[in-house]
Coordinates of C-alpha atoms in Angstrom, one line a residue:
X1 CA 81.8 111.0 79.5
X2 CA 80.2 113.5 76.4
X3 CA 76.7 113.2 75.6
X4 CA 76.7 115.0 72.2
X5 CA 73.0 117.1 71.8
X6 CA 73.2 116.5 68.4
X7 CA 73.8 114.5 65.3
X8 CA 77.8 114.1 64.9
X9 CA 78.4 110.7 63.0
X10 CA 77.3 109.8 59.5
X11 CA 77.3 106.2 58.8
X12 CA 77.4 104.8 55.0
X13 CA 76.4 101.3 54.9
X14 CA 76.1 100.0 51.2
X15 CA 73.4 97.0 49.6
X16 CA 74.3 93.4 49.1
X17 CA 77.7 94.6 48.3
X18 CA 79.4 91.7 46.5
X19 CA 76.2 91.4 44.8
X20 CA 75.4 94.8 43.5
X21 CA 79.0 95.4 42.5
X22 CA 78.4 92.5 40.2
X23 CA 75.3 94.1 39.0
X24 CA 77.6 97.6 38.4
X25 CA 80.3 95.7 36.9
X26 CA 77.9 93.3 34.5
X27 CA 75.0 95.8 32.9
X28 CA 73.2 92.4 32.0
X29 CA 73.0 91.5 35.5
X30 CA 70.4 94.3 36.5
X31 CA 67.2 93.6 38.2
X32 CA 68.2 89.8 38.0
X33 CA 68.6 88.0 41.3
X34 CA 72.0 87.6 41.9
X35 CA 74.4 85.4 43.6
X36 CA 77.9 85.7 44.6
X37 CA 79.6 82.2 45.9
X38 CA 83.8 81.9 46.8
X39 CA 84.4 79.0 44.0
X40 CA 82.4 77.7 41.6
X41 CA 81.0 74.8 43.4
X42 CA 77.1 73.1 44.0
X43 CA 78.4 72.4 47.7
X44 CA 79.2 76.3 48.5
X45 CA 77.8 78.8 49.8
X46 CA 76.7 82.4 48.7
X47 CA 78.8 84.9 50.3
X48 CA 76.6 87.8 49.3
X49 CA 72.7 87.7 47.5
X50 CA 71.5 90.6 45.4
X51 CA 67.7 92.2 46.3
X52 CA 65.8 90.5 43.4
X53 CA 67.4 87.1 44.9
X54 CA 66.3 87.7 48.8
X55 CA 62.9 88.2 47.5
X56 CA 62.6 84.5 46.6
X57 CA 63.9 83.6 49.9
X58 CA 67.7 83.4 49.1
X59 CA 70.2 84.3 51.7
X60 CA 73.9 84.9 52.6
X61 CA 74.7 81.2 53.8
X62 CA 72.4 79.6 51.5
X63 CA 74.3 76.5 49.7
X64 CA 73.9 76.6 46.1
X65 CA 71.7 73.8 45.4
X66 CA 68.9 75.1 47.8
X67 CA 69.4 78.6 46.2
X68 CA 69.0 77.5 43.0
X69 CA 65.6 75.7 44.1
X70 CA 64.5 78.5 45.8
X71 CA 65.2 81.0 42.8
X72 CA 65.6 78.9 39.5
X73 CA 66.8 81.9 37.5
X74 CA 69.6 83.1 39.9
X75 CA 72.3 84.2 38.5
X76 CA 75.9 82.6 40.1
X77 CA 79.3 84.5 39.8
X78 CA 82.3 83.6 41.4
X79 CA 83.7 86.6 43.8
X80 CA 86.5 88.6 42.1
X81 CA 87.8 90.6 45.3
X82 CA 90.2 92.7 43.3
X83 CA 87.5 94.5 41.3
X84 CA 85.6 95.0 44.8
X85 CA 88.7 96.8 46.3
X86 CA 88.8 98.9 43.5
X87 CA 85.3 99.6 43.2
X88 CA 85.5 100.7 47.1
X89 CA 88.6 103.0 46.4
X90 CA 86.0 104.7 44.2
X91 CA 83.2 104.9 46.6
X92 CA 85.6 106.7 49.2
X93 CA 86.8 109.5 46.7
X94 CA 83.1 109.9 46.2
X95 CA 81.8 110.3 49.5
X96 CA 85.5 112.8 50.3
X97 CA 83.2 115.3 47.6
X98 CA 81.1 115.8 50.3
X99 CA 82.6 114.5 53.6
X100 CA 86.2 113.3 55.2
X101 CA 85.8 109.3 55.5
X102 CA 86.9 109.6 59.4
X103 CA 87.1 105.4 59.6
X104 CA 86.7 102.8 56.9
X105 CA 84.3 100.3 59.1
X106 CA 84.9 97.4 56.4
X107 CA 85.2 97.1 51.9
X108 CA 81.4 98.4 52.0
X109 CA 81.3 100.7 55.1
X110 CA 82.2 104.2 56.3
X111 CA 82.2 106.6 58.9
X112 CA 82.0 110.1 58.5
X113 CA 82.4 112.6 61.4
X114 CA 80.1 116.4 61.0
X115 CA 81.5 119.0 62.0
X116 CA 79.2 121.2 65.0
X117 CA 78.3 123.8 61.5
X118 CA 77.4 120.5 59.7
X119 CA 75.0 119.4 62.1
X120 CA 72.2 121.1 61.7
X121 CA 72.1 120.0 57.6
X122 CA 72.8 116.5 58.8
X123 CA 70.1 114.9 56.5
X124 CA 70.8 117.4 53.4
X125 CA 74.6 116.0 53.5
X126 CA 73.7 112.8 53.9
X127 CA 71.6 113.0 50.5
X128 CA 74.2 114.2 49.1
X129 CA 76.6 111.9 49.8
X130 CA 74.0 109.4 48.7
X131 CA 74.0 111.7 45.1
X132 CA 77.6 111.9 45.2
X133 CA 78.1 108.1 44.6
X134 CA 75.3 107.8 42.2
X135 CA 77.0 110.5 40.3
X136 CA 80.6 109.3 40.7
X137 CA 80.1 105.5 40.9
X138 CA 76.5 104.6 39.6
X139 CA 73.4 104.4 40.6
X140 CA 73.3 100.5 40.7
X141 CA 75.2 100.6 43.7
X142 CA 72.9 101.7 46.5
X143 CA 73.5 102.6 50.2
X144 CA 71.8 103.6 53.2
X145 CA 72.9 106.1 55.7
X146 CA 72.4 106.1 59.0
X147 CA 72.8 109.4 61.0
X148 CA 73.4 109.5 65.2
X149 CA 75.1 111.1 67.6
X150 CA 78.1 108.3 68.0
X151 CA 79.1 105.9 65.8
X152 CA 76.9 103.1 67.4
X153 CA 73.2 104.7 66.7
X154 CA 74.5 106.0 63.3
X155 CA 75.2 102.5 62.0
X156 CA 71.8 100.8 63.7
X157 CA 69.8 103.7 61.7
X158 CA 72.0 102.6 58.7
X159 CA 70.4 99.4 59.2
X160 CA 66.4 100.2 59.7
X161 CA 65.6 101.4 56.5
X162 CA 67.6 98.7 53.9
X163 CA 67.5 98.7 50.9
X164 CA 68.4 102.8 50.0
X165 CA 67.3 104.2 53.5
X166 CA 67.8 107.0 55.2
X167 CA 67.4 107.3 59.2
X168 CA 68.6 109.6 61.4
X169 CA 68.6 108.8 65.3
X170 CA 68.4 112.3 67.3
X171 CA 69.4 112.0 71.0
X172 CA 66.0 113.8 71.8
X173 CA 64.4 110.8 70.3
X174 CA 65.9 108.2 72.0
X175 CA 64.8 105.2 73.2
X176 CA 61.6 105.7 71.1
X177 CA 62.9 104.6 67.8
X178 CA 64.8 102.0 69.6
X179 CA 62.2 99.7 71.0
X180 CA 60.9 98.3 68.1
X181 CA 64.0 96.6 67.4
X182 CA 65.2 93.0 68.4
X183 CA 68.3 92.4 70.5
X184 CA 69.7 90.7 67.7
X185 CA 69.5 94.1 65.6
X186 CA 72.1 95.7 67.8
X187 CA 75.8 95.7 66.9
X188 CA 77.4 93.4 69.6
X189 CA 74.4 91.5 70.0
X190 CA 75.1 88.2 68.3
X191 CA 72.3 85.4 69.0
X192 CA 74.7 83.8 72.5
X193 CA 74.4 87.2 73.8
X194 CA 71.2 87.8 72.9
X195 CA 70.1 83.9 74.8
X196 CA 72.3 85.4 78.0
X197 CA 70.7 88.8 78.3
X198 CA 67.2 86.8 78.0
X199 CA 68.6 84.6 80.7
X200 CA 68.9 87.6 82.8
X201 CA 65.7 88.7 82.6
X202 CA 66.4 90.9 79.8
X203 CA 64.2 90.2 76.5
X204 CA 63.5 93.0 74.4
X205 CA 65.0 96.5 74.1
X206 CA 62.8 98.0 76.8
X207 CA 64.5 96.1 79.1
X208 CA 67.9 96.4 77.7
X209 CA 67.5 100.2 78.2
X210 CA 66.6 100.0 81.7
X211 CA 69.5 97.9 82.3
X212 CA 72.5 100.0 84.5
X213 CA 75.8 99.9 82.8
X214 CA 77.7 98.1 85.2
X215 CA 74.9 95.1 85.0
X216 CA 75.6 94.7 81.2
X217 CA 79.8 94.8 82.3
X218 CA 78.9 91.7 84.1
X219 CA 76.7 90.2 81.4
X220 CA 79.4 91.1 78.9
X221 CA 82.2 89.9 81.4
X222 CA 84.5 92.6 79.7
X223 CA 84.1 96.2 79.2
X224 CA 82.3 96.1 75.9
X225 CA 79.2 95.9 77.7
X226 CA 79.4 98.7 79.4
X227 CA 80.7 100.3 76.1
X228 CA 77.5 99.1 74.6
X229 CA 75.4 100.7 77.0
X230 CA 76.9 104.2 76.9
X231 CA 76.2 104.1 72.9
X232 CA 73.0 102.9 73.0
X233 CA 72.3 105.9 75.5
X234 CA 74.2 108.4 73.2
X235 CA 77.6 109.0 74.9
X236 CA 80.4 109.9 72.9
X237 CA 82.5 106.3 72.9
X238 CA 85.8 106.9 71.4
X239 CA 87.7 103.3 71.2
X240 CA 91.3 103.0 72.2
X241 CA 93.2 102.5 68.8
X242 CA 94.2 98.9 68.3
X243 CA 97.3 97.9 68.1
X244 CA 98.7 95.4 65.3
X245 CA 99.0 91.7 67.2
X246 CA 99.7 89.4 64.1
X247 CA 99.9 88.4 60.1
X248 CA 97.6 85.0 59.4
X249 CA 95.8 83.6 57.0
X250 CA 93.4 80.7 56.7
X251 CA 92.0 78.5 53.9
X252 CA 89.1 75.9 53.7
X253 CA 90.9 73.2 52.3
X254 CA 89.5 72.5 48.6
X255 CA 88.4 68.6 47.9
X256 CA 91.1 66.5 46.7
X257 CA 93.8 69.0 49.4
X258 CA 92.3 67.5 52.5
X259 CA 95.3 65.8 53.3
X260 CA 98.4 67.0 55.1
X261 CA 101.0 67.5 52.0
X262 CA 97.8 69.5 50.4
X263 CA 97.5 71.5 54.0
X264 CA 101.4 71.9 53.5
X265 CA 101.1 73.0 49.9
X266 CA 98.5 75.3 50.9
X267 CA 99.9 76.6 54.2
X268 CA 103.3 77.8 52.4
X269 CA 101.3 80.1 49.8
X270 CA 99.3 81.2 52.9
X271 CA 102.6 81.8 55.0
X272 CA 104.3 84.0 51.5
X273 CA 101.3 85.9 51.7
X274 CA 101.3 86.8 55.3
X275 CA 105.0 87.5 55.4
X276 CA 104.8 89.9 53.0
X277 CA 101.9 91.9 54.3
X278 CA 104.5 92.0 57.4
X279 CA 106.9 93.1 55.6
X280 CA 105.6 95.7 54.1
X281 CA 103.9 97.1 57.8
X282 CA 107.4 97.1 58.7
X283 CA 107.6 94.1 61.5
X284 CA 109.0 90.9 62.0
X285 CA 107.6 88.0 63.9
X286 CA 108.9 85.9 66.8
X287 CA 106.4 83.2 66.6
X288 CA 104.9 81.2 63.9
X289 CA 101.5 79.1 64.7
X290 CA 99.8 76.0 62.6
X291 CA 96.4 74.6 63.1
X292 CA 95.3 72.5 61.0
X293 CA 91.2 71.0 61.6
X294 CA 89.8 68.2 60.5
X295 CA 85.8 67.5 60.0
X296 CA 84.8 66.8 63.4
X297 CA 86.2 70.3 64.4
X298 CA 89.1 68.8 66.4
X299 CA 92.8 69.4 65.1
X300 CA 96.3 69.5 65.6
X301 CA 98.1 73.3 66.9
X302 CA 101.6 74.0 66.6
X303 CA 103.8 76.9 67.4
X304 CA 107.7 77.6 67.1
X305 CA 109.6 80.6 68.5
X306 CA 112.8 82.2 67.4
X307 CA 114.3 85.9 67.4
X308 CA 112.8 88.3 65.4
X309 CA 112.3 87.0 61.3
X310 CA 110.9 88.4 58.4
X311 CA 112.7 86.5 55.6
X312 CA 110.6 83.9 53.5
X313 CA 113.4 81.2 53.8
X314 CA 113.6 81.1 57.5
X315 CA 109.8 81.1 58.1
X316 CA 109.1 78.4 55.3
X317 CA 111.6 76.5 57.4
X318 CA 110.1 76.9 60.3
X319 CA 106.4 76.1 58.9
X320 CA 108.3 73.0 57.6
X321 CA 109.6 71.8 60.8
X322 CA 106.0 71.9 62.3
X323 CA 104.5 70.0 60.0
X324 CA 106.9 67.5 60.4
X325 CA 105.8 67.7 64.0
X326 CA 102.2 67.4 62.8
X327 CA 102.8 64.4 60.9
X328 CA 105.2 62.3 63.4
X329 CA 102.2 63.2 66.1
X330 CA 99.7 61.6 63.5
X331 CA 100.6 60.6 60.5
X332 CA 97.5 59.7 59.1
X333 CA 95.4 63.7 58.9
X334 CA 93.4 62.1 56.0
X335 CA 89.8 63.9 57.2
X336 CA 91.5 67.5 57.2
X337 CA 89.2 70.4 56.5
X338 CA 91.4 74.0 57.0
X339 CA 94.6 75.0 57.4
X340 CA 95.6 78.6 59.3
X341 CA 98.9 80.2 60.1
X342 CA 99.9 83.3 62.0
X343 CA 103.0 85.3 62.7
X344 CA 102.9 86.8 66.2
X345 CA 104.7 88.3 68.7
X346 CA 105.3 91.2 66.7
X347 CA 108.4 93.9 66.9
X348 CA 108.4 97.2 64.6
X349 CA 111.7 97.5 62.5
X350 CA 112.6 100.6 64.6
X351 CA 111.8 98.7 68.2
X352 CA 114.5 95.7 67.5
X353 CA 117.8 95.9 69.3
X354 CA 120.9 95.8 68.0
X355 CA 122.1 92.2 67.7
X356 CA 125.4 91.7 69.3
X357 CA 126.8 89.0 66.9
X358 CA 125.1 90.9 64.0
X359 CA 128.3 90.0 61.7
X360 CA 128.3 86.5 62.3
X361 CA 128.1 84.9 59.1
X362 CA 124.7 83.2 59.5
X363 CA 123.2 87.1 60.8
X364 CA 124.7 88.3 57.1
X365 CA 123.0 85.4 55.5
X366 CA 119.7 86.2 57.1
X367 CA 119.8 89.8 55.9
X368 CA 120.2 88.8 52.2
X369 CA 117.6 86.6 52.5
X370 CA 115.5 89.7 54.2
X371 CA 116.8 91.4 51.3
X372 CA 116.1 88.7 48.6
X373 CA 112.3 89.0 50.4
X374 CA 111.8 92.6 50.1
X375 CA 112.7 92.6 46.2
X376 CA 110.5 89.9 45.8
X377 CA 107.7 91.8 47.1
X378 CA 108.0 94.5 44.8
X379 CA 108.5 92.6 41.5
X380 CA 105.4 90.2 42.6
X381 CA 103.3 93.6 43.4
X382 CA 104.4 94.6 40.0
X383 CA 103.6 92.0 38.0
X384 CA 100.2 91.0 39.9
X385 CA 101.5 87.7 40.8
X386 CA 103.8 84.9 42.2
X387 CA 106.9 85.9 40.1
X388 CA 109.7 85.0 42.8
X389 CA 108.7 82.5 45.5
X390 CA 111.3 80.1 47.6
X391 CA 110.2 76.7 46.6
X392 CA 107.1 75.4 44.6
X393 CA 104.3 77.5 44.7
X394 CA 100.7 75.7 44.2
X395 CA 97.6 77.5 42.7
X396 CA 95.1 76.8 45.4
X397 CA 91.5 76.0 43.5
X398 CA 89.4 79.8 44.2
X399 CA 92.7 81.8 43.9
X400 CA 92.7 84.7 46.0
X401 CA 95.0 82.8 48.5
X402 CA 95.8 85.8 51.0
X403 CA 93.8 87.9 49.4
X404 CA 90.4 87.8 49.7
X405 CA 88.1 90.2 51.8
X406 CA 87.5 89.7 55.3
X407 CA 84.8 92.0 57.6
X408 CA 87.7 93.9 59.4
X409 CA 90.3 93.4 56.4
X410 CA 90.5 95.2 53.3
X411 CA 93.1 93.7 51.4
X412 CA 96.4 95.7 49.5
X413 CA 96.8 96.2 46.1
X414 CA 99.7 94.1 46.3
X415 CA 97.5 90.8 48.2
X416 CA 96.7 90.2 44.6

């Protein structure tokens, strides 16, 4: 395993996102506290909080009514996810001034690799990149960089100096500027690892450093522990590249939907959505799964098999069949609270085999409707919306159906 001597990974990490791109986008909006919510609803909560709002005690995860007592003059605005995506297309052409973007971490963070002549003017790049956005973007939109030898320290350094910081984390240094830090600061430390290290004896980040690798692999009970601990102690951890697994999509369902022909109405928008973004990755699926919760956190799970699909018709069929299932198992589902649905059991276009009765009438039909899907893509991406759809189509309250930003997603152009 490498332990790089120097600083090799620059790690953009931008402030209240959501937040300050509303602040970017709306000029009126500066240095007021600022709250972003997912619908416009008094039983939400804020999906991102601007500076000027955590100073009055507001956080991510606050419901609206308690923000709104803590900050009487917070500003709400519904998310608007499109504008973000565009807003981060602009951030990366501003940062490739300076730097290659070597990974897009999530919509407001990237990884930039420095090359060994770059090193040595690691901080000087990284205030330029910090320039290059202000210049190219604005200067409402602020960011701290972290700098490190691996991807790992780069992004905790990111993290030490919000709002605007600047931190670099040299090998040389380490653990010193570590210690001060809480478990719970580390990346891979959520709070039910944090209660098992402190099980083990291990409580702070002294101890955590003292730890042997193969210790924190049996913590961990997988690999990533041991993954943790070589990029806490600088090593150069290159991940194995991922592989696609599934298509899904999930919805909270709105009040007055908890029901199951308001799951279904919500599940077949969801299913459209996650079809096409198959489509256009160039699989098809040999498994479609349902859940569907209700508000005690139990639910109902259903899956159905078949050879490899990617038409709308056939999977809308099969997500009707399983409802059916759903609502012969129990036909009541009045305290439903989400509905999800995934296509798995993936196969690329150029992995399927050649089917034998391929010119079987039914086969011929299935490729028109493949067809029929494809085109429907395209004329929906070009029109920015729901133009062709197989059946009724409903417009879920919040919009965004399929489309909205998760941590590890970014959506498409065409999600919208």
């Amino acid at each position: 395993m490498r332990k790089p001597a120097g600083i090799e990974r620059l790690y953009v990490d931008f402030d209240s996102f959501f937040a300050s791109a509303e602040q970017h986008l709306q000029p009126r909006l500066r240095g007021r506290p600022v709250g972003v919510v997912p619908v416009a609803s008094e039983h939400t909560g804020l999906i991102a909080v601007s500076r000027e709002a955590k100073a009055a005690g507001v956080k991510r995860g606050t419901v609206v009514r308690d923000a709104r007592r803590l900050c009487p003059g917070i500003v709400l605005v519904t998310a608007r996810h499109e504008r973000y995506v565009a807003l981060h297309g602009e951030i990366i052409r501003a940062i490739e001034t300076v730097l290659p973007v070597k990974a897009i971490c999530s919509i407001d963070e990237m990884l930039c690799t420095l090359m060994p002549s770059e090193q040595a003017d690691a901080l000087a790049l990284a205030q330029r990149v910090k320039a290059a956005i202000a210049r190219e973007v604005g200067t409402t939109l602020t960011c701290s960089v972290g700098l490190g030898p691996n991807e790992l320290l780069a992004k905790i350094a990111a993290e030490m100096e919000k709002p605007d910081g600047l931190v670099a984390l040299h090998p040389k240094d380490l653990p010193g500027p570590l210690l001060s830090l809480a478990l719970t600061d580390i990346p891979g430390i959520a709070k039910g690892n944090a209660a098992r290290l402190t099980r083990a004896g291990i409580g702070d980040m002294a101890a955590l450093w003292r730890t042997q690798p193969k210790e924190l692999r049996r913590l961990w009970g997988s690999v990533e522990g041991e993954r943790l601990w070589m990029g806490l102690h600088g090593y150069a951890v290159e991940r194995p590249e991922t592989q696609r697994r599934m298509f899904g999509h999930g919805r909270v369902l709105p009040t007055g939907w908890r029901h199951l022909s308001g799951a279904y109405a919500c599940a077949r928008v969801l299913l459209a959505k996650a079809a096409s973004r198959m489509r256009r990755g160039g699989f098809s699926a040999k498994a479609l799964a349902l859940w569907l919760t209700d508000r005690d956190s139990a639910g109902w799970y259903g899956e159905e098999r078949f050879l490899p699909t990617a038409d709308d018709p056939s999977l809308l069929a099969s997500l009707s069949r399983l409802f059916g299932h759903a609502e012969r198992e129990n036909p009541a589902h009045t305290r439903l609270r989400s509905v999800h649905v995934t296509l798995h059991d993936l196969v690329a276009a150029g992995e399927q085999a050649e089917d034998l009765f391929g010119f079987t009438a039914e086969a011929q039909i299935k490729r028109r409707q493949e067809y029929l899907s494809v085109l429907a893509d395209r004329l929906n991406a070009h029109y920015r919306g729901p133009l062709l759809h197989w059946g009724p189509w409903a417009e879920i309250p919040g919009g965004y159906a399929g489309a909205k930003i998760a941590f590890n997603r970014i959506p498409d152009a065409e999600d919208f």
